[in-house]
């Protein structure tokens, strides 16, 4: 790994400086890149086999830094001569009409996008398959979801990827999640008041056991951005909404944030409990959002 970093070293100051400047990151981010992002980029590149796309899954909640990390990885890999692209689990949400139909047919909580069961898994599988099979001359549309409309963007607005893919990044808050095995007794007010019979959470778990297991089976490497605990998830989201209200006057109240986060609490708690031991790589985050540790769980480091 160190040798590969040294080969990049002459270009790094300019690459990193431009990356930090364009994203208006603090100068202290140089240390984050040098200590964590760069070694991770090199290690992931080493996992790839020649003439085969490496599919990397990145699991991390909102505010955990998935976007900044994925952008950096793609920048560095380009300097290494690797072609990398990707998309998010968010990009394959069911359309608004499809989720409304699901809410009427199964349970009203499925109108809210986010949990397993609210994505078009077949679209995700098709997109991953096409990107992995891409060759010179390939023209591959990549789905996009418009959160401002709460609906899938029209196909005319989807970006296109041309040619081969050396590394494919697939990121999302519950990428790689496993179903839970214990009894699904309510764990919060949302579940006890709005899903008294357990229909919604049972449906979500069935999806994790079936379609999503097939989707996540496409991953060659699983990376986890691990938040400290569920309290941090709630607090970080509250902070985001406070900033949004100051900036635009919009955003959720603290009470609305609490209800919103409860949609994802069961899966988040399960992820925090079991994924750190099986993910190929874990970035441990502190309560200040900073990275505390980079840990590899594979023996080929």
mmCIF file of C-alpha atoms in Angstrom, residues 86-277:
data_model
loop_
_atom_site.group_PDB
_atom_site.id
_atom_site.type_symbol
_atom_site.label_atom_id
_atom_site.label_comp_id
_atom_site.label_asym_id
_atom_site.label_seq_id
_atom_site.Cartn_x
_atom_site.Cartn_y
_atom_site.Cartn_z
ATOM 1 C CA UNK A 86 -21.469 4.875 -9.111
ATOM 2 C CA UNK A 87 -24.925 5.648 -7.858
ATOM 3 C CA UNK A 88 -26.885 5.705 -4.643
ATOM 4 C CA UNK A 89 -29.568 3.493 -3.195
ATOM 5 C CA UNK A 90 -31.568 6.739 -3.121
ATOM 6 C CA UNK A 91 -31.404 6.907 -6.916
ATOM 7 C CA UNK A 92 -33.530 3.784 -7.307
ATOM 8 C CA UNK A 93 -36.478 4.746 -5.122
ATOM 9 C CA UNK A 94 -39.839 3.649 -6.438
ATOM 10 C CA UNK A 95 -41.734 6.463 -8.102
ATOM 11 C CA UNK A 96 -44.119 8.494 -5.990
ATOM 12 C CA UNK A 97 -47.102 6.778 -7.635
ATOM 13 C CA UNK A 98 -45.621 3.324 -7.000
ATOM 14 C CA UNK A 99 -45.036 4.106 -3.324
ATOM 15 C CA UNK A 100 -48.556 5.451 -2.983
ATOM 16 C CA UNK A 101 -49.938 2.238 -4.475
ATOM 17 C CA UNK A 102 -47.782 0.237 -2.069
ATOM 18 C CA UNK A 103 -49.023 2.340 0.852
ATOM 19 C CA UNK A 104 -52.630 1.637 -0.090
ATOM 20 C CA UNK A 105 -52.041 -2.057 -0.713
ATOM 21 C CA UNK A 106 -49.711 -2.956 2.179
ATOM 22 C CA UNK A 107 -49.294 -0.203 4.786
ATOM 23 C CA UNK A 108 -49.498 3.639 4.853
ATOM 24 C CA UNK A 109 -45.932 4.026 6.194
ATOM 25 C CA UNK A 110 -44.566 2.711 2.878
ATOM 26 C CA UNK A 111 -45.469 6.025 1.257
ATOM 27 C CA UNK A 112 -42.375 7.438 3.011
ATOM 28 C CA UNK A 113 -39.264 6.638 0.997
ATOM 29 C CA UNK A 114 -36.227 5.209 2.737
ATOM 30 C CA UNK A 115 -36.781 1.750 4.149
ATOM 31 C CA UNK A 116 -36.281 -1.502 2.209
ATOM 32 C CA UNK A 117 -39.376 -2.071 0.128
ATOM 33 C CA UNK A 118 -39.448 1.503 -1.195
ATOM 34 C CA UNK A 119 -36.747 0.927 -3.832
ATOM 35 C CA UNK A 120 -36.839 -0.550 -7.318
ATOM 36 C CA UNK A 121 -34.447 -3.434 -6.683
ATOM 37 C CA UNK A 122 -34.715 -4.734 -10.241
ATOM 38 C CA UNK A 123 -33.575 -1.327 -11.532
ATOM 39 C CA UNK A 124 -30.594 -1.467 -9.177
ATOM 40 C CA UNK A 125 -29.631 -4.954 -10.331
ATOM 41 C CA UNK A 126 -30.012 -3.972 -13.970
ATOM 42 C CA UNK A 127 -27.850 -0.869 -13.524
ATOM 43 C CA UNK A 128 -25.084 -2.707 -11.663
ATOM 44 C CA UNK A 129 -25.135 -5.472 -14.267
ATOM 45 C CA UNK A 130 -24.909 -3.016 -17.155
ATOM 46 C CA UNK A 131 -22.049 -1.041 -15.594
ATOM 47 C CA UNK A 132 -20.092 -4.224 -14.831
ATOM 48 C CA UNK A 133 -20.598 -5.493 -18.383
ATOM 49 C CA UNK A 134 -19.773 -2.172 -20.039
ATOM 50 C CA UNK A 135 -17.175 -2.131 -22.778
ATOM 51 C CA UNK A 136 -15.803 0.447 -25.202
ATOM 52 C CA UNK A 137 -18.744 2.077 -26.915
ATOM 53 C CA UNK A 138 -21.222 1.260 -24.140
ATOM 54 C CA UNK A 139 -23.763 3.952 -23.266
ATOM 55 C CA UNK A 140 -25.329 3.194 -19.880
ATOM 56 C CA UNK A 141 -28.054 5.355 -18.280
ATOM 57 C CA UNK A 142 -27.750 5.745 -14.505
ATOM 58 C CA UNK A 143 -30.978 6.386 -12.556
ATOM 59 C CA UNK A 144 -31.516 9.596 -10.632
ATOM 60 C CA UNK A 145 -34.161 10.545 -8.058
ATOM 61 C CA UNK A 146 -35.350 14.136 -7.593
ATOM 62 C CA UNK A 147 -35.903 14.609 -3.859
ATOM 63 C CA UNK A 148 -37.332 18.087 -4.412
ATOM 64 C CA UNK A 149 -40.208 16.421 -6.261
ATOM 65 C CA UNK A 150 -40.181 13.227 -4.176
ATOM 66 C CA UNK A 151 -40.162 11.363 -7.470
ATOM 67 C CA UNK A 152 -37.807 9.709 -9.927
ATOM 68 C CA UNK A 153 -36.234 12.104 -12.385
ATOM 69 C CA UNK A 154 -37.325 11.681 -16.021
ATOM 70 C CA UNK A 155 -35.040 9.387 -18.035
ATOM 71 C CA UNK A 156 -34.025 12.351 -20.191
ATOM 72 C CA UNK A 157 -32.346 13.819 -17.078
ATOM 73 C CA UNK A 158 -30.391 10.679 -16.153
ATOM 74 C CA UNK A 159 -26.600 10.857 -16.588
ATOM 75 C CA UNK A 160 -24.926 8.357 -18.918
ATOM 76 C CA UNK A 161 -21.719 6.404 -18.387
ATOM 77 C CA UNK A 162 -19.687 5.476 -21.434
ATOM 78 C CA UNK A 163 -17.296 2.554 -21.682
ATOM 79 C CA UNK A 164 -15.810 0.243 -19.075
ATOM 80 C CA UNK A 165 -16.047 0.513 -15.286
ATOM 81 C CA UNK A 166 -13.059 -0.474 -13.180
ATOM 82 C CA UNK A 167 -14.670 0.335 -9.819
ATOM 83 C CA UNK A 168 -18.376 0.816 -9.120
ATOM 84 C CA UNK A 169 -19.473 2.600 -5.930
ATOM 85 C CA UNK A 170 -22.943 1.810 -4.592
ATOM 86 C CA UNK A 171 -23.752 3.847 -1.495
ATOM 87 C CA UNK A 172 -26.714 4.282 0.813
ATOM 88 C CA UNK A 173 -27.802 4.449 4.423
ATOM 89 C CA UNK A 174 -28.675 0.734 4.627
ATOM 90 C CA UNK A 175 -26.498 -0.787 1.888
ATOM 91 C CA UNK A 176 -25.543 -4.284 2.994
ATOM 92 C CA UNK A 177 -28.165 -4.432 5.777
ATOM 93 C CA UNK A 178 -29.201 -7.814 7.125
ATOM 94 C CA UNK A 179 -32.711 -8.803 8.279
ATOM 95 C CA UNK A 180 -33.314 -9.009 11.992
ATOM 96 C CA UNK A 181 -34.002 -12.361 13.608
ATOM 97 C CA UNK A 182 -35.550 -11.326 16.910
ATOM 98 C CA UNK A 183 -39.261 -10.695 17.447
ATOM 99 C CA UNK A 184 -40.292 -7.387 15.960
ATOM 100 C CA UNK A 185 -41.810 -5.860 19.095
ATOM 101 C CA UNK A 186 -42.205 -2.059 18.819
ATOM 102 C CA UNK A 187 -39.050 -0.128 19.679
ATOM 103 C CA UNK A 188 -40.359 3.433 19.349
ATOM 104 C CA UNK A 189 -43.536 5.515 19.213
ATOM 105 C CA UNK A 190 -43.859 5.266 15.436
ATOM 106 C CA UNK A 191 -43.916 1.484 15.528
ATOM 107 C CA UNK A 192 -46.213 1.223 18.541
ATOM 108 C CA UNK A 193 -48.687 3.865 17.385
ATOM 109 C CA UNK A 194 -48.648 3.636 13.573
ATOM 110 C CA UNK A 195 -47.716 -0.022 13.047
ATOM 111 C CA UNK A 196 -49.500 -1.708 15.945
ATOM 112 C CA UNK A 197 -49.889 -5.045 14.123
ATOM 113 C CA UNK A 198 -46.322 -5.055 12.816
ATOM 114 C CA UNK A 199 -47.382 -5.174 9.147
ATOM 115 C CA UNK A 200 -44.972 -2.449 8.014
ATOM 116 C CA UNK A 201 -41.892 -3.721 9.831
ATOM 117 C CA UNK A 202 -42.594 -7.325 8.823
ATOM 118 C CA UNK A 203 -42.852 -6.241 5.193
ATOM 119 C CA UNK A 204 -39.512 -4.411 5.458
ATOM 120 C CA UNK A 205 -37.844 -7.482 6.953
ATOM 121 C CA UNK A 206 -39.226 -9.758 4.216
ATOM 122 C CA UNK A 207 -37.693 -7.410 1.655
ATOM 123 C CA UNK A 208 -34.313 -7.632 3.403
ATOM 124 C CA UNK A 209 -34.529 -11.426 3.375
ATOM 125 C CA UNK A 210 -35.392 -11.581 -0.324
ATOM 126 C CA UNK A 211 -34.876 -8.899 -3.001
ATOM 127 C CA UNK A 212 -32.360 -6.795 -1.061
ATOM 128 C CA UNK A 213 -30.236 -9.813 -0.210
ATOM 129 C CA UNK A 214 -29.893 -10.411 -3.961
ATOM 130 C CA UNK A 215 -29.023 -6.748 -4.524
ATOM 131 C CA UNK A 216 -26.399 -6.625 -1.781
ATOM 132 C CA UNK A 217 -24.937 -9.926 -2.991
ATOM 133 C CA UNK A 218 -23.519 -7.955 -5.940
ATOM 134 C CA UNK A 219 -21.020 -6.269 -3.613
ATOM 135 C CA UNK A 220 -17.394 -7.405 -3.647
ATOM 136 C CA UNK A 221 -16.372 -5.124 -0.772
ATOM 137 C CA UNK A 222 -18.479 -3.607 2.005
ATOM 138 C CA UNK A 223 -17.350 -0.385 3.678
ATOM 139 C CA UNK A 224 -19.134 1.025 6.738
ATOM 140 C CA UNK A 225 -19.090 4.630 7.935
ATOM 141 C CA UNK A 226 -20.046 3.883 11.530
ATOM 142 C CA UNK A 227 -21.742 6.571 13.604
ATOM 143 C CA UNK A 228 -21.258 6.314 17.401
ATOM 144 C CA UNK A 229 -24.872 5.529 18.278
ATOM 145 C CA UNK A 230 -28.540 6.196 17.541
ATOM 146 C CA UNK A 231 -28.501 9.394 19.595
ATOM 147 C CA UNK A 232 -25.953 10.847 17.169
ATOM 148 C CA UNK A 233 -28.148 9.984 14.183
ATOM 149 C CA UNK A 234 -30.999 11.959 15.724
ATOM 150 C CA UNK A 235 -28.834 14.860 16.863
ATOM 151 C CA UNK A 236 -27.029 15.220 13.521
ATOM 152 C CA UNK A 237 -30.335 15.264 11.659
ATOM 153 C CA UNK A 238 -31.737 17.884 14.042
ATOM 154 C CA UNK A 239 -28.664 20.020 13.392
ATOM 155 C CA UNK A 240 -29.146 19.732 9.628
ATOM 156 C CA UNK A 241 -32.747 20.843 9.929
ATOM 157 C CA UNK A 242 -31.805 23.765 12.208
ATOM 158 C CA UNK A 243 -29.323 24.969 9.573
ATOM 159 C CA UNK A 244 -31.938 24.534 6.840
ATOM 160 C CA UNK A 245 -34.484 26.620 8.784
ATOM 161 C CA UNK A 246 -31.938 29.401 9.330
ATOM 162 C CA UNK A 247 -30.950 29.374 5.669
ATOM 163 C CA UNK A 248 -34.325 29.017 3.967
ATOM 164 C CA UNK A 249 -37.070 29.098 6.567
ATOM 165 C CA UNK A 250 -37.986 25.507 5.721
ATOM 166 C CA UNK A 251 -37.024 22.259 7.382
ATOM 167 C CA UNK A 252 -38.555 19.986 9.991
ATOM 168 C CA UNK A 253 -39.192 20.825 13.614
ATOM 169 C CA UNK A 254 -37.426 18.770 16.305
ATOM 170 C CA UNK A 255 -40.619 16.766 16.826
ATOM 171 C CA UNK A 256 -40.913 16.058 13.095
ATOM 172 C CA UNK A 257 -37.255 15.003 12.951
ATOM 173 C CA UNK A 258 -37.783 12.560 15.811
ATOM 174 C CA UNK A 259 -40.734 10.902 14.061
ATOM 175 C CA UNK A 260 -38.866 10.836 10.742
ATOM 176 C CA UNK A 261 -35.771 9.169 12.222
ATOM 177 C CA UNK A 262 -37.935 6.515 13.882
ATOM 178 C CA UNK A 263 -38.699 5.117 10.402
ATOM 179 C CA UNK A 264 -35.061 4.017 10.209
ATOM 180 C CA UNK A 265 -34.256 3.308 13.841
ATOM 181 C CA UNK A 266 -34.769 -0.468 13.805
ATOM 182 C CA UNK A 267 -32.465 -1.062 10.843
ATOM 183 C CA UNK A 268 -29.922 1.500 12.070
ATOM 184 C CA UNK A 269 -29.658 -0.167 15.466
ATOM 185 C CA UNK A 270 -29.236 -3.554 13.797
ATOM 186 C CA UNK A 271 -26.524 -2.148 11.514
ATOM 187 C CA UNK A 272 -24.624 -0.674 14.456
ATOM 188 C CA UNK A 273 -24.854 -3.987 16.294
ATOM 189 C CA UNK A 274 -23.811 -6.484 13.650
ATOM 190 C CA UNK A 275 -22.184 -4.809 10.622
ATOM 191 C CA UNK A 276 -18.890 -3.612 12.194
ATOM 192 C CA UNK A 277 -17.802 -7.217 12.665
#
